[in-house]
PDB file of C-alpha atoms in Angstrom:
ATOM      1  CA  UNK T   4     -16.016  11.712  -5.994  1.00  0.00           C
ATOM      2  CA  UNK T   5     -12.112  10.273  -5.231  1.00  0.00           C
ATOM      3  CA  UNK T   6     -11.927   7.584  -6.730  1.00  0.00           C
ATOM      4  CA  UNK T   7      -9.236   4.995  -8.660  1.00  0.00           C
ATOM      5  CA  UNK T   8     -10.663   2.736 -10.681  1.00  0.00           C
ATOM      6  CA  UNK T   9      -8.710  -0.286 -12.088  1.00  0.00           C
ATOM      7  CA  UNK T  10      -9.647  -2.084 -15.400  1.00  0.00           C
ATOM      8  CA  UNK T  11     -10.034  -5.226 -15.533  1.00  0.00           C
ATOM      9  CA  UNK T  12     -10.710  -6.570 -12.236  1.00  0.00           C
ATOM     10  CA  UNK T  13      -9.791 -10.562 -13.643  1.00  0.00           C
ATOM     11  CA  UNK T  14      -7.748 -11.611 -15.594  1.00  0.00           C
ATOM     12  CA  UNK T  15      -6.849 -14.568 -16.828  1.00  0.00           C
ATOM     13  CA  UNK T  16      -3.889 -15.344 -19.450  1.00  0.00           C
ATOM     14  CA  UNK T  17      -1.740 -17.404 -21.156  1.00  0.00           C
ATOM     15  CA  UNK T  18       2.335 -17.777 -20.460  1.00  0.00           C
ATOM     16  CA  UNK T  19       3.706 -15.563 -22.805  1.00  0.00           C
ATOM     17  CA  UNK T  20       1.023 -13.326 -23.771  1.00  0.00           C
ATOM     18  CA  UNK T  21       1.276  -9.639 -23.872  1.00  0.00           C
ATOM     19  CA  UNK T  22      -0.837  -7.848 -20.788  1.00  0.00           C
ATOM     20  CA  UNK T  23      -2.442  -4.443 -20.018  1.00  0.00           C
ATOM     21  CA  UNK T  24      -3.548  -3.679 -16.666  1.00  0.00           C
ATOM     22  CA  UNK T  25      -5.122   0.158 -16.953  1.00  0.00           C
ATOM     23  CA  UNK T  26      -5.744   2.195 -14.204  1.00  0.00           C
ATOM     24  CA  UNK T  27      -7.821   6.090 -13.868  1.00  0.00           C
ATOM     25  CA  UNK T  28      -8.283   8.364 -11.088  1.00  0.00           C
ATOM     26  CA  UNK T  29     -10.735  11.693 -10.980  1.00  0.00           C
ATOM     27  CA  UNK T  30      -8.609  13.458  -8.606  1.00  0.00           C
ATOM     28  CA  UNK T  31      -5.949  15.482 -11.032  1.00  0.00           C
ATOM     29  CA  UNK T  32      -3.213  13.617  -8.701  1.00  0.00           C
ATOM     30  CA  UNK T  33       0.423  13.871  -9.898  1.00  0.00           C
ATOM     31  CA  UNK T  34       1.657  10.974  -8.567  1.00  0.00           C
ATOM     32  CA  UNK T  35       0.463   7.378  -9.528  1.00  0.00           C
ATOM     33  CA  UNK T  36       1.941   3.723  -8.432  1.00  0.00           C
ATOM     34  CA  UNK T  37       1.678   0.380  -9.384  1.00  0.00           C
ATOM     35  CA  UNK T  38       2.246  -2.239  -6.818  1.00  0.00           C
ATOM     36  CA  UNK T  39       1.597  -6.117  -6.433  1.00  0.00           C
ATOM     37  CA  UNK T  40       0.435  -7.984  -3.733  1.00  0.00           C
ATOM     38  CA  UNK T  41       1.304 -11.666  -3.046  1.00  0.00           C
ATOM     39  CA  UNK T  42       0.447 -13.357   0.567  1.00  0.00           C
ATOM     40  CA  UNK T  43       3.192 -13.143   3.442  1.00  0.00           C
ATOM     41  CA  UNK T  44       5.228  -9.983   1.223  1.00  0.00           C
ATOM     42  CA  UNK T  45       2.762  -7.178   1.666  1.00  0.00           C
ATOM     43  CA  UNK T  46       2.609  -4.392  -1.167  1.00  0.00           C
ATOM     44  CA  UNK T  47       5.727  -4.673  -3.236  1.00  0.00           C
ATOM     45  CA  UNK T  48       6.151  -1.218  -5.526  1.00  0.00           C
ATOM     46  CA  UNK T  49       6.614  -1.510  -9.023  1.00  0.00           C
ATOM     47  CA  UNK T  50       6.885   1.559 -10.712  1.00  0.00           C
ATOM     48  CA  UNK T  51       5.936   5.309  -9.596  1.00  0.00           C
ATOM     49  CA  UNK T  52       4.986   7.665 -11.847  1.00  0.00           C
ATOM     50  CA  UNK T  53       5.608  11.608 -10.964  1.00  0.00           C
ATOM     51  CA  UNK T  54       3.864  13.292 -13.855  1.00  0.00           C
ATOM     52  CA  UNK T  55       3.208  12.646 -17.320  1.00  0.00           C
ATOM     53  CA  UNK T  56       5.897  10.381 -19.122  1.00  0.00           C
ATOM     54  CA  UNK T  57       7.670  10.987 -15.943  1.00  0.00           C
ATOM     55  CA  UNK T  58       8.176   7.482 -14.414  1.00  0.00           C
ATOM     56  CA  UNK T  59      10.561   5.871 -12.002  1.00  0.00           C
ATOM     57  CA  UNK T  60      11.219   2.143 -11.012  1.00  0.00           C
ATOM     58  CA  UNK T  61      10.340   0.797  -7.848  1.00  0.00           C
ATOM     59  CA  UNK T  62      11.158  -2.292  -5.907  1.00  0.00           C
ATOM     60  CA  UNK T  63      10.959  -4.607  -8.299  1.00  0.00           C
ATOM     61  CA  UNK T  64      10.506  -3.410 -11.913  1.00  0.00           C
ATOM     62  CA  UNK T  65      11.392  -6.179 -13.794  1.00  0.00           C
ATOM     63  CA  UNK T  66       9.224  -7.570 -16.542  1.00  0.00           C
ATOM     64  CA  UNK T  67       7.328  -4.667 -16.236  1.00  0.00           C
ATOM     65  CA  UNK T  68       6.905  -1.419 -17.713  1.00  0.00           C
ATOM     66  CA  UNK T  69       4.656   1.864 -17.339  1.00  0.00           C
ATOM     67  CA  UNK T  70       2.920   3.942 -19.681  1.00  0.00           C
ATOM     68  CA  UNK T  71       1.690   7.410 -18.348  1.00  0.00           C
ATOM     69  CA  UNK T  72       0.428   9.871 -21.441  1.00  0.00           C
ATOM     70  CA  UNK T  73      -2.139  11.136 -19.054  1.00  0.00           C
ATOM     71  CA  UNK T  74      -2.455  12.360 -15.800  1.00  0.00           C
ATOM     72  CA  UNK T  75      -5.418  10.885 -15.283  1.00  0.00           C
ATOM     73  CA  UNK T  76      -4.479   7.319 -16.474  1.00  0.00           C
ATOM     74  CA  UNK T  77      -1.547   5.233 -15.364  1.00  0.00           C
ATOM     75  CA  UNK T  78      -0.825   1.593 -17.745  1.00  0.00           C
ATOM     76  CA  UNK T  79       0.838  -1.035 -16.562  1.00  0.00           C
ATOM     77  CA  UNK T  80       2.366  -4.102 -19.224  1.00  0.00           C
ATOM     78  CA  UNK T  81       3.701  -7.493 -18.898  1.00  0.00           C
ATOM     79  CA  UNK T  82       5.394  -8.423 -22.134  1.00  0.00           C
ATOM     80  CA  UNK T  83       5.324 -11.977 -22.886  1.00  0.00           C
ATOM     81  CA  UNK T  84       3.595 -12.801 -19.127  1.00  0.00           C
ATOM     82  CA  UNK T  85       5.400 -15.242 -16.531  1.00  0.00           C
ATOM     83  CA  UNK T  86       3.656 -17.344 -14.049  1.00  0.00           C
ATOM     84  CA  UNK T  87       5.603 -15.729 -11.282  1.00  0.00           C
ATOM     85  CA  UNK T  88       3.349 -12.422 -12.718  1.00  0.00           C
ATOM     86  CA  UNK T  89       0.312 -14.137 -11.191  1.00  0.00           C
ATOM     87  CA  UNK T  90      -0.636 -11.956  -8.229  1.00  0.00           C
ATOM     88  CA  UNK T  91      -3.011  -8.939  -7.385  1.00  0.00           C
ATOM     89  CA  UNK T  92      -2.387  -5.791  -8.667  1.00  0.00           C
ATOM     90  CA  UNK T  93      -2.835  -2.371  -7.108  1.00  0.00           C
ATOM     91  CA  UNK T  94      -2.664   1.106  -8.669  1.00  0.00           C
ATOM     92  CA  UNK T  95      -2.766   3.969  -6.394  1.00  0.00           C
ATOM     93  CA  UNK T  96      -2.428   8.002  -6.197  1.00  0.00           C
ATOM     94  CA  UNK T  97      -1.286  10.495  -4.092  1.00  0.00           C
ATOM     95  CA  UNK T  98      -1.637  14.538  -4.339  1.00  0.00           C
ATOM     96  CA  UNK T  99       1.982  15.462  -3.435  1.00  0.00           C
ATOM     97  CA  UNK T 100       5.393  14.653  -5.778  1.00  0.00           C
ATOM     98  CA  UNK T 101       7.725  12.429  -4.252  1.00  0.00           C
ATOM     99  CA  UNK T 102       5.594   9.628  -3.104  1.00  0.00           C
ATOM    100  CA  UNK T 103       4.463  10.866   0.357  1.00  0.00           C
ATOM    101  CA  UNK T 104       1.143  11.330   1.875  1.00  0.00           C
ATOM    102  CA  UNK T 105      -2.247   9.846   1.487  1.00  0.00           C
ATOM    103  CA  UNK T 106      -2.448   7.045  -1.228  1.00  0.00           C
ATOM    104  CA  UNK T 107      -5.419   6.119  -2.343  1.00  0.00           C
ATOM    105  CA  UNK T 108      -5.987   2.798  -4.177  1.00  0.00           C
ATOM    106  CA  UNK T 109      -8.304   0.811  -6.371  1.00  0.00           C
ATOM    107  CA  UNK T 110      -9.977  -2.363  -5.668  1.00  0.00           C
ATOM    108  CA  UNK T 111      -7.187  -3.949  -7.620  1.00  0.00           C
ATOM    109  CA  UNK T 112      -6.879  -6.491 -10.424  1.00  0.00           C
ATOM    110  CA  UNK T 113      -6.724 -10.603 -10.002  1.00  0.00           C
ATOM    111  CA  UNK T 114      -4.266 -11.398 -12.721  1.00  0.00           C
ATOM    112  CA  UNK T 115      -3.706 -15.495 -13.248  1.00  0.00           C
ATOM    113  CA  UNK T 116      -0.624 -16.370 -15.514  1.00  0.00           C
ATOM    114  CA  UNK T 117      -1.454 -20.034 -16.500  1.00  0.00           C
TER     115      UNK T 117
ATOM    116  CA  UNK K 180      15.450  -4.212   1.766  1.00  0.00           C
ATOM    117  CA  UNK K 181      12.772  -3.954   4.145  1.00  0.00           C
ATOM    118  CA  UNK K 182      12.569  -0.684   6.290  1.00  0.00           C
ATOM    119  CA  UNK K 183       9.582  -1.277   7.840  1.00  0.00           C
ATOM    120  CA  UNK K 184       8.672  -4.200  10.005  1.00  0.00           C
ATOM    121  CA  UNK K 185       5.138  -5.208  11.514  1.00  0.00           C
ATOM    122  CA  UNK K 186       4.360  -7.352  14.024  1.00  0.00           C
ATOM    123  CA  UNK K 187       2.972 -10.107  14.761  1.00  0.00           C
ATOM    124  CA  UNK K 188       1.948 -11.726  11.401  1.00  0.00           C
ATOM    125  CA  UNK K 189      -1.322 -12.436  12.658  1.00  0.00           C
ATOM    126  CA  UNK K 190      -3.016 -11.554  15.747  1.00  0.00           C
ATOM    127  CA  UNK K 191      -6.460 -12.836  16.789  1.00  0.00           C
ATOM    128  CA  UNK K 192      -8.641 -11.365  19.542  1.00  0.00           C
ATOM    129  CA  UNK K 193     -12.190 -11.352  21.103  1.00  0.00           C
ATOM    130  CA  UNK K 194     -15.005  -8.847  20.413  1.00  0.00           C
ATOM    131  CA  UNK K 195     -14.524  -6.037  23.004  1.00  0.00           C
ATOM    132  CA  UNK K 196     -10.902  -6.853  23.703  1.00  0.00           C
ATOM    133  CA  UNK K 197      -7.904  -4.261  22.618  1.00  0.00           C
ATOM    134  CA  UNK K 198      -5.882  -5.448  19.592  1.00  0.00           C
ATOM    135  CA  UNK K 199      -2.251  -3.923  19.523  1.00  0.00           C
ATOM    136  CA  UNK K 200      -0.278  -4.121  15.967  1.00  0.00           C
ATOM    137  CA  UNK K 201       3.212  -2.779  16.219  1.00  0.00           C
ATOM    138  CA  UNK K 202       5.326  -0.988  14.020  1.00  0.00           C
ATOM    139  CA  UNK K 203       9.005  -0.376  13.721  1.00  0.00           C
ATOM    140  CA  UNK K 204      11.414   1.232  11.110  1.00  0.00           C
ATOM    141  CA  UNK K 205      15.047   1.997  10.948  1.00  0.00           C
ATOM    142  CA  UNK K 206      15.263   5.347   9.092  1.00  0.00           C
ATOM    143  CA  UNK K 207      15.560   7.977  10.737  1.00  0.00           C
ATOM    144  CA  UNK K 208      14.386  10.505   7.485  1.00  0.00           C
ATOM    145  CA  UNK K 209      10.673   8.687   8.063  1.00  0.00           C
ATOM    146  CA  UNK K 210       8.723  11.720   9.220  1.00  0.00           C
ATOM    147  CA  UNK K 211       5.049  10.652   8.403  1.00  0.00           C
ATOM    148  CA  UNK K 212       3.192   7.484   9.137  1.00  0.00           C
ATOM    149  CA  UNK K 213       0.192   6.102   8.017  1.00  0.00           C
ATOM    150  CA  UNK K 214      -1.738   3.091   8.890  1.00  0.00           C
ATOM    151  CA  UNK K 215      -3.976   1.702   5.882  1.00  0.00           C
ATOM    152  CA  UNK K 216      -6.669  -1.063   6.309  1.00  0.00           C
ATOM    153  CA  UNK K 217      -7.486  -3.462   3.730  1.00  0.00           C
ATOM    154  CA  UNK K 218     -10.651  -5.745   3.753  1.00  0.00           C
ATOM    155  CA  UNK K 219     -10.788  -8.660   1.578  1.00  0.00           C
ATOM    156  CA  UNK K 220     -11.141  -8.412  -2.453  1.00  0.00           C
ATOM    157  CA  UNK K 221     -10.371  -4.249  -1.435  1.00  0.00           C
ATOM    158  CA  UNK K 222      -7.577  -2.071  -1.691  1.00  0.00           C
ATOM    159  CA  UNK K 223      -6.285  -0.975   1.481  1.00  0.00           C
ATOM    160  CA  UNK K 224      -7.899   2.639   2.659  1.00  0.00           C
ATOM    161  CA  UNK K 225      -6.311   5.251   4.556  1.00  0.00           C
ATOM    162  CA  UNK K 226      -7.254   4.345   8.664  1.00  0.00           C
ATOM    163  CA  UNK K 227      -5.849   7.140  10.948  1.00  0.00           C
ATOM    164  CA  UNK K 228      -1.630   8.620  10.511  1.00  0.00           C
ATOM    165  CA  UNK K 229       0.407  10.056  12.805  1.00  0.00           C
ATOM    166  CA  UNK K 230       3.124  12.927  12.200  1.00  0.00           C
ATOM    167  CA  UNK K 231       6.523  12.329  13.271  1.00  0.00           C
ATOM    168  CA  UNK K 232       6.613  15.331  15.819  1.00  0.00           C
ATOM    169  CA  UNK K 233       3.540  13.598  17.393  1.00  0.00           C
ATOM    170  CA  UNK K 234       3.331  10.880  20.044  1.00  0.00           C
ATOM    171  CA  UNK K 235      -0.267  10.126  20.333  1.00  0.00           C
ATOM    172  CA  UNK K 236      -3.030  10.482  17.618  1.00  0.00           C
ATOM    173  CA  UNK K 237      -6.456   9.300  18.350  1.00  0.00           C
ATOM    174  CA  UNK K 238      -9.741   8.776  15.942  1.00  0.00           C
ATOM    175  CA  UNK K 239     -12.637   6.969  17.646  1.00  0.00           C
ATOM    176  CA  UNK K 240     -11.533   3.354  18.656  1.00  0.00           C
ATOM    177  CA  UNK K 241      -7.792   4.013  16.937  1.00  0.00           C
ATOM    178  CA  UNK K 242      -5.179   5.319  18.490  1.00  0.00           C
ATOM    179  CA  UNK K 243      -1.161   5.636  17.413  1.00  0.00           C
ATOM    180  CA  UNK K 244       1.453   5.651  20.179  1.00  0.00           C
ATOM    181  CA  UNK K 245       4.245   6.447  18.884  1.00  0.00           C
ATOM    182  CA  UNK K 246       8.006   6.310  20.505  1.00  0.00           C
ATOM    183  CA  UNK K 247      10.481   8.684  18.028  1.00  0.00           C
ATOM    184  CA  UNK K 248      13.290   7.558  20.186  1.00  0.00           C
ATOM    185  CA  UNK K 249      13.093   4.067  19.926  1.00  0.00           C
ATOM    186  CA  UNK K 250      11.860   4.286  15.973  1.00  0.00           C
ATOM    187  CA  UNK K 251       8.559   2.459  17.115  1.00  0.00           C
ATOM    188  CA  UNK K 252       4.698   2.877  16.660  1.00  0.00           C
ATOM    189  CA  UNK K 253       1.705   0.733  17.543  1.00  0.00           C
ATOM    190  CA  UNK K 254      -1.787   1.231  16.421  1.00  0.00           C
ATOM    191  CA  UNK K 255      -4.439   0.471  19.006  1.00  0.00           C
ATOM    192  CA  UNK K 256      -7.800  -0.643  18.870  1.00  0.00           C
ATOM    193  CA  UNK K 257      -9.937  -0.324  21.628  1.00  0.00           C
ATOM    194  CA  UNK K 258     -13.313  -2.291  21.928  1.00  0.00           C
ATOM    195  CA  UNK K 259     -12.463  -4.561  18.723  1.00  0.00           C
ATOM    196  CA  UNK K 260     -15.697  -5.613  16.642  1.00  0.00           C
ATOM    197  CA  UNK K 261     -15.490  -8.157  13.866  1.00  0.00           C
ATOM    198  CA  UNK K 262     -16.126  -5.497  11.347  1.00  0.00           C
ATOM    199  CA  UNK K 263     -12.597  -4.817  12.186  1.00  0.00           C
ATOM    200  CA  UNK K 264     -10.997  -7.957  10.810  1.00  0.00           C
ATOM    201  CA  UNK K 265      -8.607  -7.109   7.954  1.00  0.00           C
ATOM    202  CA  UNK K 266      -5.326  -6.788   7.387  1.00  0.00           C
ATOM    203  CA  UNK K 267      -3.414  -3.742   8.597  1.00  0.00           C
ATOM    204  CA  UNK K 268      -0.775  -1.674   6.789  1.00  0.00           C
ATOM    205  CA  UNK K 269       1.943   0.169   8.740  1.00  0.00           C
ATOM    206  CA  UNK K 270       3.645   2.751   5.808  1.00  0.00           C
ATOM    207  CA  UNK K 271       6.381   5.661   6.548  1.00  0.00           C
ATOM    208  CA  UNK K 272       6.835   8.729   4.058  1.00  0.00           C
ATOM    209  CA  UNK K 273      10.628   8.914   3.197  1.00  0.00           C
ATOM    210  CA  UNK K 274      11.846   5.744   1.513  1.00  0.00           C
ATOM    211  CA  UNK K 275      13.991   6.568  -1.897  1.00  0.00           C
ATOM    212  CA  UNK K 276      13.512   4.246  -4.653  1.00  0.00           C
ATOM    213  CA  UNK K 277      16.631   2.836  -6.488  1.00  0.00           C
ATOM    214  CA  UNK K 278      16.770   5.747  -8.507  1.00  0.00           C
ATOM    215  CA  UNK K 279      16.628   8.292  -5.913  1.00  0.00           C
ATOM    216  CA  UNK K 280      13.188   9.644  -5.852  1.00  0.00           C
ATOM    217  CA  UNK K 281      11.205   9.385  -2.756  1.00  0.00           C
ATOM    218  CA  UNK K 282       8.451   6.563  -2.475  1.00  0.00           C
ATOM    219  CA  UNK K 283       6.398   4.975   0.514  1.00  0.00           C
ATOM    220  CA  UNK K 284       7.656   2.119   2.353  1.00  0.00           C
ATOM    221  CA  UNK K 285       5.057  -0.113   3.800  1.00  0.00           C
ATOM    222  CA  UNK K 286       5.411  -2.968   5.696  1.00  0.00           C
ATOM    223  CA  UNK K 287       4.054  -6.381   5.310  1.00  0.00           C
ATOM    224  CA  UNK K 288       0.897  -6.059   7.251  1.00  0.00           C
ATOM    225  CA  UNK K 289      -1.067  -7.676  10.627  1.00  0.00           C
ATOM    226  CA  UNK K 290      -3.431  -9.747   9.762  1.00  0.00           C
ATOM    227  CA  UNK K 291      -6.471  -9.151  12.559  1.00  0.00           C
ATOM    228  CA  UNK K 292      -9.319 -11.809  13.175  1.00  0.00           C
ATOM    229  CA  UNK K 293     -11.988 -10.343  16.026  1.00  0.00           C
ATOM    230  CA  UNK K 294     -13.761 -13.243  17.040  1.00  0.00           C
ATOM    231  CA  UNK K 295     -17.675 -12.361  18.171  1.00  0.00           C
TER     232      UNK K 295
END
């Protein structure tokens, strides 16, 4: 079964708290992504990750950062959270390195920054 | 810097009627295209892609026109239902990230309402 799945799907937390969004996929894909979703800008990428410990910033990186020890499972971490972080996050995969073809994403994670 | 534009925003039509979302981009590198849909509370989901050596790619009620020339692409769907309401993803395969390695561009999506 393809599927991403994305852990937790809420999330609610405090300005300046430390956050872990966690993401897995079944598929043995080699590429992973991280993007964020606000209304009216569309999917904004925030990191790609090619391989294992083998990441790459995206469109807008900062306050962010990746963890990928896996191939399997893709982290992503706010250190000391904004408000501005408040949005939905999406982690997808793809088969093929360099970010082309078929991504497939999870159902995404509701993160509120309060 | 935004190399892939939709339009419109948001685009409303009847049940039965043909809703066209349009696509543009400005690199000429772009070589693959997929559409994505994305329903509510989901991630978006692969809906039909066209190849860049392609004009025409058809699945069911979708179709892609696409014009190479004129770096533009529409995504057509005939007989709309309101099981079609979402919001629709136009993407291109050759984008480079800040660091030089290759990513997806997408653009900001259509928004679709079918009214029954």
């Amino acid at each position: 079964d393809m599927k991403v799945t994305q852990m937790p799907r809420y999330l609610i937390k405090r300005m300046g708290e430390n956050v872990l969004l966690e993401c897995g996929q079944d598929m043995s894909h080699e590429t992973m992504y991280w993007y964020r979703q606000d209304p009216g800008l569309g999917l904004q990428l925030i990191y790609i990750s090619y391989d294992v410990d083998s990441n790459s910033e995206g469109d807008i990186p900062k306050g962010y950062r990746v963890s990928r020890k896996k191939r399997e499972h893709f982290s992503l971490i706010l250190d000391s959270a904004k408000t501005n972080q408040t949005s939905v996050y999406f982690c997808a995969s793809s088969l093929s390195l360099g970010g082309g073809n078929t991504l497939y994403f999870g159902a995404g994670t509701r993160l509120s920054v309060l | 810097q935004q190399q892939v534009r939709q339009s419109p925003q948001s685009l409303t039509v009847w049940e039965g009627e043909t809703a066209i979302l349009n696509c543009s981009y400005e690199n000429s590198a772009f070589d693959y295209f997929p559409w994505y849909q994305q329903f509510p509370g989901e991630g978006p989901a692969l809906l039909i892609s066209i190849l860049s050596v392609s004009d025409k790619k058809e699945d069911g009620r979708f179709t892609i026109f696409f014009n190479k020339r004129e770096k533009k692409l529409s995504l057509h769907i005939a007989d709309s239902q309101p099981g079609d309401s979402a919001t629709y993803f136009c993407a291109a395969r050759g984008g480079v990230t800040s660091g030089g390695n290759y990513k997806p561009t997408f653009g900001k999506g259509t928004s679709l309402v079918v009214h029954p």
